Amino acid sequence: MPKAQASKRPLKAPPPPSRRSPCPVSCALDLFGDRWTLLIIRDLMLGRSRFKDFVSSPEGIPTNILSDRLERLLEAGIVRQIPTTEGGKRMAYELTEKGEALRPVMKSIRDWGLTWEPDTKAVMQQS
Amino acid sequence: MPKAQASKRPLKAPPPPSRRSPCPVSCALDLFGDRWTLLIIRDLMLGRSRFKDFVSSPEGIPTNILSDRLERLLEAGIVRQIPTTEGGKRMAYELTEKGEALRPVMKSIRDWGLTWEPDTKAVMQQS
DNA sequence: GTAAAATACTTGCAAAACACAAGTGATACA
DNA sequence: TGTATCACTTGTGTTTTGCAAGTATTTTAC
């Protein structure tokens, strides 16, 4: 039973666990190539930061999937946990620099969807 | 038992089958939010066009998955079938305008992978 | 201080998707 | 004409997913 945590990781590049190929696209898809991960990152880019925020997004992510994806994103160094502003023990999530670097990816996907998928509406503001 | 074919579809935008939300990112991920579809599109952008080409890519896509994804991409209007140059009856695949429009998405993902994933090497040329 | 609500998960299970191997007809080619 | 290639399909176990329900902390209300 894996536990969700932001554990210490080597500061240097960890050896890639099991890649399908050295292609950067393939490696990127190993991290966020599924139907949910980029939606969590979208929410983070919109300023949402709490478990309940992700759950209440209109797509309705199952909570077990959300737990798993947050854990993977923490391991990948794309998000990190921070204490909530009230100083309580509950944690919020936010994008690391590596995660923020996905904004061009998000923007290109959003733009493609707006152009080619009928009846889509952008929730995200530019850039 | 679904058969792979490029059947007639309404020329106007078909009603979206079952979307999770009207978000363009969500809708885009409904089409290519998995670990294989964008790799097929990558190969198409590299000039590969035949079933065997996709199979022989280093990631090793299973043939049943490839059949399924090609069928979905045809349905989505992202790829089309064309006769091979030799004039035989075998078909090749190529990107439609809608598919070509994914180049900025591919480029942003590749750039992110090159920057943030260690030991990745670009196979694709710029643009 | 205690009860109730909210939060952040985990667990269990059926259904779907996936990976892998093995076919199957059609071409292409010698 | 025979062999190899191609573009699939089928069958099989395994993994992942979706959904409901449960649990253990935290906050909030009183």
PDB file of C-alpha atoms (C1' of nucleotides) in Angstrom:
ATOM      1  CA  MET A   1       0.000   0.000   0.000  1.00  0.00           C
ATOM      2  CA  PRO A   2       1.929   3.041  -1.266  1.00  0.00           C
ATOM      3  CA  LYS A   3       1.557   6.213   0.756  1.00  0.00           C
ATOM      4  CA  ALA A   4       1.223   9.647  -0.803  1.00  0.00           C
ATOM      5  CA  GLN A   5       4.131  11.752   0.310  1.00  0.00           C
ATOM      6  CA  ALA A   6       6.664  14.235  -0.935  1.00  0.00           C
ATOM      7  CA  SER A   7       9.674  12.227   0.033  1.00  0.00           C
ATOM      8  CA  LYS A   8      13.282  13.184  -0.450  1.00  0.00           C
ATOM      9  CA  ARG A   9      14.591  12.426  -3.869  1.00  0.00           C
ATOM     10  CA  PRO A  10      18.113  12.658  -5.206  1.00  0.00           C
ATOM     11  CA  LEU A  11      18.827  16.142  -6.405  1.00  0.00           C
ATOM     12  CA  LYS A  12      20.592  14.855  -9.438  1.00  0.00           C
ATOM     13  CA  ALA A  13      18.653  13.223 -12.207  1.00  0.00           C
ATOM     14  CA  PRO A  14      17.302   9.939 -10.918  1.00  0.00           C
ATOM     15  CA  PRO A  15      17.854   7.055 -13.305  1.00  0.00           C
ATOM     16  CA  PRO A  16      14.757   6.821 -15.503  1.00  0.00           C
ATOM     17  CA  PRO A  17      12.726   3.960 -14.057  1.00  0.00           C
ATOM     18  CA  SER A  18      11.625   2.142 -17.169  1.00  0.00           C
ATOM     19  CA  ARG A  19      11.333   4.059 -20.364  1.00  0.00           C
ATOM     20  CA  ARG A  20       9.875   2.855 -23.590  1.00  0.00           C
ATOM     21  CA  SER A  21      12.434   4.853 -25.540  1.00  0.00           C
ATOM     22  CA  PRO A  22      14.666   7.916 -25.127  1.00  0.00           C
ATOM     23  CA  CYS A  23      12.228   9.988 -27.216  1.00  0.00           C
ATOM     24  CA  PRO A  24      11.263  13.125 -25.264  1.00  0.00           C
ATOM     25  CA  VAL A  25       7.658  12.791 -26.399  1.00  0.00           C
ATOM     26  CA  SER A  26       7.489   9.209 -25.232  1.00  0.00           C
ATOM     27  CA  CYS A  27       9.074  10.095 -21.883  1.00  0.00           C
ATOM     28  CA  ALA A  28       6.701  12.994 -21.402  1.00  0.00           C
ATOM     29  CA  LEU A  29       3.732  10.763 -22.130  1.00  0.00           C
ATOM     30  CA  ASP A  30       5.008   8.273 -19.564  1.00  0.00           C
ATOM     31  CA  LEU A  31       4.450  11.063 -17.037  1.00  0.00           C
ATOM     32  CA  PHE A  32       1.246  12.721 -18.206  1.00  0.00           C
ATOM     33  CA  GLY A  33      -0.040  10.614 -21.081  1.00  0.00           C
ATOM     34  CA  ASP A  34      -3.430   9.723 -19.675  1.00  0.00           C
ATOM     35  CA  ARG A  35      -6.879  11.231 -19.498  1.00  0.00           C
ATOM     36  CA  TRP A  36      -6.540  12.788 -16.032  1.00  0.00           C
ATOM     37  CA  THR A  37      -3.056  14.053 -15.237  1.00  0.00           C
ATOM     38  CA  LEU A  38      -3.139  17.105 -17.489  1.00  0.00           C
ATOM     39  CA  LEU A  39      -6.541  18.040 -16.087  1.00  0.00           C
ATOM     40  CA  ILE A  40      -5.026  18.189 -12.607  1.00  0.00           C
ATOM     41  CA  ILE A  41      -2.211  20.325 -13.988  1.00  0.00           C
ATOM     42  CA  ARG A  42      -4.779  22.524 -15.702  1.00  0.00           C
ATOM     43  CA  ASP A  43      -6.520  23.040 -12.362  1.00  0.00           C
ATOM     44  CA  LEU A  44      -3.212  23.877 -10.704  1.00  0.00           C
ATOM     45  CA  MET A  45      -2.550  26.429 -13.418  1.00  0.00           C
ATOM     46  CA  LEU A  46      -5.961  27.919 -12.693  1.00  0.00           C
ATOM     47  CA  GLY A  47      -4.927  28.447  -9.103  1.00  0.00           C
ATOM     48  CA  ARG A  48      -6.672  25.484  -7.570  1.00  0.00           C
ATOM     49  CA  SER A  49      -4.559  23.738  -5.001  1.00  0.00           C
ATOM     50  CA  ARG A  50      -6.578  21.465  -2.739  1.00  0.00           C
ATOM     51  CA  PHE A  51      -7.741  17.882  -3.097  1.00  0.00           C
ATOM     52  CA  LYS A  52     -11.355  18.984  -2.945  1.00  0.00           C
ATOM     53  CA  ASP A  53     -10.771  21.542  -5.700  1.00  0.00           C
ATOM     54  CA  PHE A  54      -9.636  18.847  -8.103  1.00  0.00           C
ATOM     55  CA  VAL A  55     -12.484  16.593  -7.102  1.00  0.00           C
ATOM     56  CA  SER A  56     -15.026  19.327  -7.766  1.00  0.00           C
ATOM     57  CA  SER A  57     -13.841  19.996 -11.311  1.00  0.00           C
ATOM     58  CA  PRO A  58     -16.550  19.274 -13.868  1.00  0.00           C
ATOM     59  CA  GLU A  59     -14.879  16.159 -15.264  1.00  0.00           C
ATOM     60  CA  GLY A  60     -15.365  14.361 -11.953  1.00  0.00           C
ATOM     61  CA  ILE A  61     -12.110  12.562 -11.324  1.00  0.00           C
ATOM     62  CA  PRO A  62     -12.437   9.528  -9.056  1.00  0.00           C
ATOM     63  CA  THR A  63     -10.642  10.088  -5.773  1.00  0.00           C
ATOM     64  CA  ASN A  64      -8.474   6.994  -6.013  1.00  0.00           C
ATOM     65  CA  ILE A  65      -7.224   8.126  -9.415  1.00  0.00           C
ATOM     66  CA  LEU A  66      -6.579  11.601  -8.033  1.00  0.00           C
ATOM     67  CA  SER A  67      -4.548  10.224  -5.135  1.00  0.00           C
ATOM     68  CA  ASP A  68      -2.505   8.091  -7.490  1.00  0.00           C
ATOM     69  CA  ARG A  69      -1.868  10.924  -9.952  1.00  0.00           C
ATOM     70  CA  LEU A  70      -0.869  13.400  -7.257  1.00  0.00           C
ATOM     71  CA  GLU A  71       1.575  10.860  -5.912  1.00  0.00           C
ATOM     72  CA  ARG A  72       3.087  10.335  -9.346  1.00  0.00           C
ATOM     73  CA  LEU A  73       3.317  14.064  -9.955  1.00  0.00           C
ATOM     74  CA  LEU A  74       5.097  14.510  -6.645  1.00  0.00           C
ATOM     75  CA  GLU A  75       7.533  11.740  -7.533  1.00  0.00           C
ATOM     76  CA  ALA A  76       8.121  13.286 -10.930  1.00  0.00           C
ATOM     77  CA  GLY A  77       8.846  16.658  -9.352  1.00  0.00           C
ATOM     78  CA  ILE A  78       6.054  18.365 -11.256  1.00  0.00           C
ATOM     79  CA  VAL A  79       4.092  19.378  -8.149  1.00  0.00           C
ATOM     80  CA  ARG A  80       5.048  19.894  -4.520  1.00  0.00           C
ATOM     81  CA  GLN A  81       3.131  20.106  -1.283  1.00  0.00           C
ATOM     82  CA  ILE A  82       2.982  23.237   0.822  1.00  0.00           C
ATOM     83  CA  PRO A  83       1.237  23.943   4.095  1.00  0.00           C
ATOM     84  CA  THR A  84      -2.019  25.818   3.750  1.00  0.00           C
ATOM     85  CA  THR A  85      -1.950  29.494   4.573  1.00  0.00           C
ATOM     86  CA  GLU A  86      -3.693  29.003   7.885  1.00  0.00           C
ATOM     87  CA  GLY A  87      -0.689  27.137   9.155  1.00  0.00           C
ATOM     88  CA  GLY A  88      -2.718  23.996   9.711  1.00  0.00           C
ATOM     89  CA  LYS A  89      -1.353  20.588   9.014  1.00  0.00           C
ATOM     90  CA  ARG A  90      -3.288  20.111   5.820  1.00  0.00           C
ATOM     91  CA  MET A  91      -1.347  20.416   2.642  1.00  0.00           C
ATOM     92  CA  ALA A  92      -1.982  22.126  -0.621  1.00  0.00           C
ATOM     93  CA  TYR A  93      -0.416  21.379  -3.950  1.00  0.00           C
ATOM     94  CA  GLU A  94       1.364  23.708  -6.317  1.00  0.00           C
ATOM     95  CA  LEU A  95       3.388  23.421  -9.482  1.00  0.00           C
ATOM     96  CA  THR A  96       7.157  23.328  -9.335  1.00  0.00           C
ATOM     97  CA  GLU A  97       9.265  25.025 -11.971  1.00  0.00           C
ATOM     98  CA  LYS A  98       9.151  21.807 -13.932  1.00  0.00           C
ATOM     99  CA  GLY A  99       5.381  21.866 -13.722  1.00  0.00           C
ATOM    100  CA  GLU A 100       5.101  25.535 -14.618  1.00  0.00           C
ATOM    101  CA  ALA A 101       7.153  24.729 -17.697  1.00  0.00           C
ATOM    102  CA  LEU A 102       4.144  22.789 -18.969  1.00  0.00           C
ATOM    103  CA  ARG A 103       2.193  25.989 -19.631  1.00  0.00           C
ATOM    104  CA  PRO A 104       3.146  26.051 -23.326  1.00  0.00           C
ATOM    105  CA  VAL A 105       1.934  22.461 -23.602  1.00  0.00           C
ATOM    106  CA  MET A 106      -1.328  23.357 -21.919  1.00  0.00           C
ATOM    107  CA  LYS A 107      -1.778  26.418 -24.069  1.00  0.00           C
ATOM    108  CA  SER A 108      -1.169  24.552 -27.329  1.00  0.00           C
ATOM    109  CA  ILE A 109      -3.616  21.821 -26.391  1.00  0.00           C
ATOM    110  CA  ARG A 110      -6.224  24.361 -25.346  1.00  0.00           C
ATOM    111  CA  ASP A 111      -5.784  26.328 -28.553  1.00  0.00           C
ATOM    112  CA  TRP A 112      -6.079  23.166 -30.633  1.00  0.00           C
ATOM    113  CA  GLY A 113      -9.220  22.152 -28.818  1.00  0.00           C
ATOM    114  CA  LEU A 114     -10.790  25.577 -29.221  1.00  0.00           C
ATOM    115  CA  THR A 115     -10.068  25.532 -32.945  1.00  0.00           C
ATOM    116  CA  TRP A 116     -10.916  21.974 -33.861  1.00  0.00           C
ATOM    117  CA  GLU A 117     -13.397  20.703 -31.329  1.00  0.00           C
ATOM    118  CA  PRO A 118     -16.814  22.288 -31.681  1.00  0.00           C
ATOM    119  CA  ASP A 119     -18.553  23.796 -28.714  1.00  0.00           C
ATOM    120  CA  THR A 120     -15.581  24.033 -26.437  1.00  0.00           C
ATOM    121  CA  LYS A 121     -15.077  26.998 -24.164  1.00  0.00           C
ATOM    122  CA  ALA A 122     -11.858  28.108 -22.587  1.00  0.00           C
ATOM    123  CA  VAL A 123     -11.887  28.483 -18.840  1.00  0.00           C
ATOM    124  CA  MET A 124      -8.246  29.405 -18.737  1.00  0.00           C
ATOM    125  CA  GLN A 125      -7.040  32.866 -19.404  1.00  0.00           C
ATOM    126  CA  GLN A 126      -4.233  33.503 -21.863  1.00  0.00           C
ATOM    127  CA  SER A 127      -0.737  32.420 -20.901  1.00  0.00           C
TER     128      SER A 127
ATOM    129  CA  MET B   1     -16.361  -6.895 -33.440  1.00  0.00           C
ATOM    130  CA  PRO B   2     -15.634  -3.433 -34.830  1.00  0.00           C
ATOM    131  CA  LYS B   3     -14.012  -3.268 -38.238  1.00  0.00           C
ATOM    132  CA  ALA B   4     -11.331  -0.741 -39.065  1.00  0.00           C
ATOM    133  CA  GLN B   5     -12.568   1.430 -41.860  1.00  0.00           C
ATOM    134  CA  ALA B   6     -12.804   5.020 -42.954  1.00  0.00           C
ATOM    135  CA  SER B   7     -16.558   5.054 -43.256  1.00  0.00           C
ATOM    136  CA  LYS B   8     -18.715   7.944 -44.311  1.00  0.00           C
ATOM    137  CA  ARG B   9     -19.339  10.416 -41.600  1.00  0.00           C
ATOM    138  CA  PRO B  10     -21.424  13.552 -41.527  1.00  0.00           C
ATOM    139  CA  LEU B  11     -19.477  16.434 -43.005  1.00  0.00           C
ATOM    140  CA  LYS B  12     -20.668  18.802 -40.354  1.00  0.00           C
ATOM    141  CA  ALA B  13     -19.380  18.516 -36.842  1.00  0.00           C
ATOM    142  CA  PRO B  14     -20.810  15.319 -35.420  1.00  0.00           C
ATOM    143  CA  PRO B  15     -22.413  15.760 -32.050  1.00  0.00           C
ATOM    144  CA  PRO B  16     -19.731  15.092 -29.460  1.00  0.00           C
ATOM    145  CA  PRO B  17     -20.323  11.519 -28.344  1.00  0.00           C
ATOM    146  CA  SER B  18     -19.941  11.841 -24.584  1.00  0.00           C
ATOM    147  CA  ARG B  19     -17.776  14.553 -23.225  1.00  0.00           C
ATOM    148  CA  ARG B  20     -16.638  14.952 -19.705  1.00  0.00           C
ATOM    149  CA  SER B  21     -16.890  18.727 -19.976  1.00  0.00           C
ATOM    150  CA  PRO B  22     -16.792  21.482 -22.612  1.00  0.00           C
ATOM    151  CA  CYS B  23     -13.200  22.308 -21.657  1.00  0.00           C
ATOM    152  CA  PRO B  24     -11.008  22.233 -24.773  1.00  0.00           C
ATOM    153  CA  VAL B  25      -8.230  20.497 -22.857  1.00  0.00           C
ATOM    154  CA  SER B  26     -10.575  17.826 -21.612  1.00  0.00           C
ATOM    155  CA  CYS B  27     -12.020  17.297 -25.096  1.00  0.00           C
ATOM    156  CA  ALA B  28      -8.561  17.081 -26.617  1.00  0.00           C
ATOM    157  CA  LEU B  29      -7.540  14.503 -24.028  1.00  0.00           C
ATOM    158  CA  ASP B  30     -10.628  12.483 -24.866  1.00  0.00           C
ATOM    159  CA  LEU B  31      -9.091  12.126 -28.332  1.00  0.00           C
ATOM    160  CA  PHE B  32      -5.396  11.691 -27.631  1.00  0.00           C
ATOM    161  CA  GLY B  33      -5.070  11.459 -23.858  1.00  0.00           C
ATOM    162  CA  ASP B  34      -3.349   8.095 -23.665  1.00  0.00           C
ATOM    163  CA  ARG B  35       0.163   6.713 -23.869  1.00  0.00           C
ATOM    164  CA  TRP B  36       0.039   5.699 -27.551  1.00  0.00           C
ATOM    165  CA  THR B  37      -2.006   8.046 -29.720  1.00  0.00           C
ATOM    166  CA  LEU B  38       0.445  10.939 -29.731  1.00  0.00           C
ATOM    167  CA  LEU B  39       3.262   8.546 -30.575  1.00  0.00           C
ATOM    168  CA  ILE B  40       1.410   7.493 -33.720  1.00  0.00           C
ATOM    169  CA  ILE B  41       0.902  11.155 -34.554  1.00  0.00           C
ATOM    170  CA  ARG B  42       4.598  11.761 -33.896  1.00  0.00           C
ATOM    171  CA  ASP B  43       5.460   9.021 -36.382  1.00  0.00           C
ATOM    172  CA  LEU B  44       3.086  10.511 -38.945  1.00  0.00           C
ATOM    173  CA  MET B  45       4.781  13.877 -38.488  1.00  0.00           C
ATOM    174  CA  LEU B  46       8.104  12.146 -39.107  1.00  0.00           C
ATOM    175  CA  GLY B  47       6.817  10.962 -42.454  1.00  0.00           C
ATOM    176  CA  ARG B  48       5.951   7.412 -41.492  1.00  0.00           C
ATOM    177  CA  SER B  49       2.703   6.268 -42.976  1.00  0.00           C
ATOM    178  CA  ARG B  50       2.326   2.495 -42.893  1.00  0.00           C
ATOM    179  CA  PHE B  51       1.074   0.103 -40.257  1.00  0.00           C
ATOM    180  CA  LYS B  52       4.442  -1.621 -40.151  1.00  0.00           C
ATOM    181  CA  ASP B  53       6.206   1.712 -39.649  1.00  0.00           C
ATOM    182  CA  PHE B  54       4.240   2.392 -36.509  1.00  0.00           C
ATOM    183  CA  VAL B  55       4.795  -1.157 -35.275  1.00  0.00           C
ATOM    184  CA  SER B  56       8.545  -0.864 -35.758  1.00  0.00           C
ATOM    185  CA  SER B  57       8.877   2.308 -33.675  1.00  0.00           C
ATOM    186  CA  PRO B  58      11.074   1.753 -30.637  1.00  0.00           C
ATOM    187  CA  GLU B  59       8.231   1.952 -28.133  1.00  0.00           C
ATOM    188  CA  GLY B  60       6.735  -1.257 -29.523  1.00  0.00           C
ATOM    189  CA  ILE B  61       3.016  -0.594 -29.753  1.00  0.00           C
ATOM    190  CA  PRO B  62       0.874  -3.751 -29.694  1.00  0.00           C
ATOM    191  CA  THR B  63      -0.896  -4.265 -33.000  1.00  0.00           C
ATOM    192  CA  ASN B  64      -4.366  -4.450 -31.527  1.00  0.00           C
ATOM    193  CA  ILE B  65      -3.831  -1.121 -29.814  1.00  0.00           C
ATOM    194  CA  LEU B  66      -2.509   0.331 -33.056  1.00  0.00           C
ATOM    195  CA  SER B  67      -5.561  -0.846 -34.982  1.00  0.00           C
ATOM    196  CA  ASP B  68      -7.866   0.652 -32.404  1.00  0.00           C
ATOM    197  CA  ARG B  69      -6.042   3.987 -32.277  1.00  0.00           C
ATOM    198  CA  LEU B  70      -5.899   4.338 -36.053  1.00  0.00           C
ATOM    199  CA  GLU B  71      -9.615   3.684 -36.193  1.00  0.00           C
ATOM    200  CA  ARG B  72     -10.296   6.345 -33.592  1.00  0.00           C
ATOM    201  CA  LEU B  73      -8.028   8.842 -35.327  1.00  0.00           C
ATOM    202  CA  LEU B  74      -9.879   8.212 -38.580  1.00  0.00           C
ATOM    203  CA  GLU B  75     -13.198   8.758 -36.827  1.00  0.00           C
ATOM    204  CA  ALA B  76     -11.909  11.938 -35.239  1.00  0.00           C
ATOM    205  CA  GLY B  77     -10.764  13.266 -38.620  1.00  0.00           C
ATOM    206  CA  ILE B  78      -7.170  13.559 -37.489  1.00  0.00           C
ATOM    207  CA  VAL B  79      -5.786  11.080 -40.025  1.00  0.00           C
ATOM    208  CA  ARG B  80      -7.022   9.788 -43.374  1.00  0.00           C
ATOM    209  CA  GLN B  81      -6.195   6.825 -45.547  1.00  0.00           C
ATOM    210  CA  ILE B  82      -4.633   7.186 -48.956  1.00  0.00           C
ATOM    211  CA  PRO B  83      -3.548   4.596 -51.515  1.00  0.00           C
ATOM    212  CA  THR B  84       0.138   3.814 -51.433  1.00  0.00           C
ATOM    213  CA  THR B  85       2.315   5.350 -54.087  1.00  0.00           C
ATOM    214  CA  GLU B  86       2.814   1.964 -55.743  1.00  0.00           C
ATOM    215  CA  GLY B  87      -0.840   1.974 -56.651  1.00  0.00           C
ATOM    216  CA  GLY B  88      -1.524  -1.244 -54.821  1.00  0.00           C
ATOM    217  CA  LYS B  89      -4.608  -1.744 -52.777  1.00  0.00           C
ATOM    218  CA  ARG B  90      -2.819  -1.336 -49.500  1.00  0.00           C
ATOM    219  CA  MET B  91      -3.433   1.883 -47.701  1.00  0.00           C
ATOM    220  CA  ALA B  92      -1.216   4.398 -46.030  1.00  0.00           C
ATOM    221  CA  TYR B  93      -2.111   6.939 -43.396  1.00  0.00           C
ATOM    222  CA  GLU B  94      -1.495  10.641 -43.337  1.00  0.00           C
ATOM    223  CA  LEU B  95      -2.467  13.585 -41.191  1.00  0.00           C
ATOM    224  CA  THR B  96      -5.421  15.747 -42.133  1.00  0.00           C
ATOM    225  CA  GLU B  97      -5.358  19.483 -41.610  1.00  0.00           C
ATOM    226  CA  LYS B  98      -6.784  18.861 -38.163  1.00  0.00           C
ATOM    227  CA  GLY B  99      -3.949  16.464 -37.486  1.00  0.00           C
ATOM    228  CA  GLU B 100      -1.276  18.764 -38.866  1.00  0.00           C
ATOM    229  CA  ALA B 101      -2.598  21.403 -36.492  1.00  0.00           C
ATOM    230  CA  LEU B 102      -1.222  19.283 -33.660  1.00  0.00           C
ATOM    231  CA  ARG B 103       2.365  20.173 -34.570  1.00  0.00           C
ATOM    232  CA  PRO B 104       2.553  22.966 -31.972  1.00  0.00           C
ATOM    233  CA  VAL B 105       1.331  20.496 -29.360  1.00  0.00           C
ATOM    234  CA  MET B 106       3.958  17.959 -30.416  1.00  0.00           C
ATOM    235  CA  LYS B 107       6.669  20.583 -30.441  1.00  0.00           C
ATOM    236  CA  SER B 108       5.827  21.888 -26.980  1.00  0.00           C
ATOM    237  CA  ILE B 109       5.794  18.393 -25.517  1.00  0.00           C
ATOM    238  CA  ARG B 110       9.071  17.521 -27.203  1.00  0.00           C
ATOM    239  CA  ASP B 111      10.694  20.729 -25.970  1.00  0.00           C
ATOM    240  CA  TRP B 112       9.487  20.102 -22.454  1.00  0.00           C
ATOM    241  CA  GLY B 113      10.807  16.559 -22.521  1.00  0.00           C
ATOM    242  CA  LEU B 114      14.166  17.658 -23.847  1.00  0.00           C
ATOM    243  CA  THR B 115      14.470  20.270 -21.122  1.00  0.00           C
ATOM    244  CA  TRP B 116      13.148  18.412 -18.124  1.00  0.00           C
ATOM    245  CA  GLU B 117      13.646  14.724 -18.739  1.00  0.00           C
ATOM    246  CA  PRO B 118      17.287  13.675 -18.590  1.00  0.00           C
ATOM    247  CA  ASP B 119      18.850  11.656 -21.351  1.00  0.00           C
ATOM    248  CA  THR B 120      16.204  12.263 -23.969  1.00  0.00           C
ATOM    249  CA  LYS B 121      17.125  12.788 -27.568  1.00  0.00           C
ATOM    250  CA  ALA B 122      14.991  14.443 -30.212  1.00  0.00           C
ATOM    251  CA  VAL B 123      14.365  12.403 -33.299  1.00  0.00           C
ATOM    252  CA  MET B 124      12.146  15.061 -34.793  1.00  0.00           C
ATOM    253  CA  GLN B 125      13.553  18.026 -36.600  1.00  0.00           C
ATOM    254  CA  GLN B 126      12.395  21.526 -35.743  1.00  0.00           C
ATOM    255  CA  SER B 127       8.892  22.605 -36.702  1.00  0.00           C
TER     256      SER B 127
ATOM    257  C1'  DG C   1     -15.224  20.802  25.072  1.00  0.00           C
ATOM    258  C1'  DT C   2     -17.995  18.234  22.244  1.00  0.00           C
ATOM    259  C1'  DA C   3     -20.665  17.188  18.043  1.00  0.00           C
ATOM    260  C1'  DA C   4     -20.996  17.631  13.421  1.00  0.00           C
ATOM    261  C1'  DA C   5     -19.273  18.584   9.024  1.00  0.00           C
ATOM    262  C1'  DA C   6     -15.588  18.751   5.792  1.00  0.00           C
ATOM    263  C1'  DT C   7     -11.284  17.023   4.086  1.00  0.00           C
ATOM    264  C1'  DA C   8      -8.084  13.746   2.315  1.00  0.00           C
ATOM    265  C1'  DC C   9      -7.657  10.012   1.630  1.00  0.00           C
ATOM    266  C1'  DT C  10      -8.042   4.138   1.332  1.00  0.00           C
ATOM    267  C1'  DT C  11     -10.452  -0.134   0.194  1.00  0.00           C
ATOM    268  C1'  DG C  12     -13.248  -3.420  -2.497  1.00  0.00           C
ATOM    269  C1'  DC C  13     -15.058  -4.877  -6.597  1.00  0.00           C
ATOM    270  C1'  DA C  14     -16.871  -5.180 -11.317  1.00  0.00           C
ATOM    271  C1'  DA C  15     -15.812  -3.526 -15.860  1.00  0.00           C
ATOM    272  C1'  DA C  16     -12.854  -1.923 -19.206  1.00  0.00           C
ATOM    273  C1'  DA C  17      -8.409  -1.435 -21.248  1.00  0.00           C
ATOM    274  C1'  DC C  18      -4.043  -3.296 -21.939  1.00  0.00           C
ATOM    275  C1'  DA C  19       0.038  -6.451 -23.286  1.00  0.00           C
ATOM    276  C1'  DC C  20       1.434 -10.425 -25.370  1.00  0.00           C
ATOM    277  C1'  DA C  21       1.183 -14.366 -28.366  1.00  0.00           C
ATOM    278  C1'  DA C  22      -0.823 -16.544 -31.970  1.00  0.00           C
ATOM    279  C1'  DG C  23      -3.468 -16.773 -35.736  1.00  0.00           C
ATOM    280  C1'  DT C  24      -5.689 -15.184 -40.604  1.00  0.00           C
ATOM    281  C1'  DG C  25      -6.392 -13.747 -45.103  1.00  0.00           C
ATOM    282  C1'  DA C  26      -4.951 -10.860 -48.403  1.00  0.00           C
ATOM    283  C1'  DT C  27      -1.093  -8.791 -51.120  1.00  0.00           C
ATOM    284  C1'  DA C  28       3.825  -8.458 -53.016  1.00  0.00           C
ATOM    285  C1'  DC C  29       7.947 -10.777 -54.860  1.00  0.00           C
ATOM    286  C1'  DA C  30      10.811 -14.383 -56.722  1.00  0.00           C
TER     287       DA C  30
ATOM    288  C1'  DT D   1       3.779 -21.145 -57.483  1.00  0.00           C
ATOM    289  C1'  DG D   2       5.518 -20.610 -53.342  1.00  0.00           C
ATOM    290  C1'  DT D   3       7.217 -17.736 -49.719  1.00  0.00           C
ATOM    291  C1'  DA D   4       7.385 -13.592 -47.171  1.00  0.00           C
ATOM    292  C1'  DT D   5       5.293  -9.476 -45.830  1.00  0.00           C
ATOM    293  C1'  DC D   6       1.494  -6.763 -44.424  1.00  0.00           C
ATOM    294  C1'  DA D   7      -2.505  -5.383 -41.948  1.00  0.00           C
ATOM    295  C1'  DC D   8      -4.915  -6.761 -39.296  1.00  0.00           C
ATOM    296  C1'  DT D   9      -8.112  -9.997 -35.704  1.00  0.00           C
ATOM    297  C1'  DT D  10      -8.647 -13.192 -31.918  1.00  0.00           C
ATOM    298  C1'  DG D  11      -7.759 -15.187 -27.477  1.00  0.00           C
ATOM    299  C1'  DT D  12      -5.689 -14.978 -22.936  1.00  0.00           C
ATOM    300  C1'  DG D  13      -4.359 -13.208 -18.730  1.00  0.00           C
ATOM    301  C1'  DT D  14      -2.973  -8.974 -16.317  1.00  0.00           C
ATOM    302  C1'  DT D  15      -3.446  -4.268 -15.176  1.00  0.00           C
ATOM    303  C1'  DT D  16      -5.979  -0.089 -14.779  1.00  0.00           C
ATOM    304  C1'  DT D  17     -10.121   2.242 -14.252  1.00  0.00           C
ATOM    305  C1'  DG D  18     -14.625   3.836 -12.416  1.00  0.00           C
ATOM    306  C1'  DC D  19     -17.722   3.829  -8.817  1.00  0.00           C
ATOM    307  C1'  DA D  20     -19.391   3.282  -4.188  1.00  0.00           C
ATOM    308  C1'  DA D  21     -18.358   2.983   0.319  1.00  0.00           C
ATOM    309  C1'  DG D  22     -15.558   3.410   4.362  1.00  0.00           C
ATOM    310  C1'  DT D  23     -11.996   5.666   7.510  1.00  0.00           C
ATOM    311  C1'  DA D  24      -9.187   8.850   9.998  1.00  0.00           C
ATOM    312  C1'  DT D  25      -7.876  13.323  10.729  1.00  0.00           C
ATOM    313  C1'  DT D  26      -9.172  18.408  10.813  1.00  0.00           C
ATOM    314  C1'  DT D  27     -11.777  22.170  11.050  1.00  0.00           C
ATOM    315  C1'  DT D  28     -16.167  24.509  12.340  1.00  0.00           C
ATOM    316  C1'  DA D  29     -20.194  25.281  15.168  1.00  0.00           C
ATOM    317  C1'  DC D  30     -22.218  25.550  19.332  1.00  0.00           C
TER     318       DC D  30
END
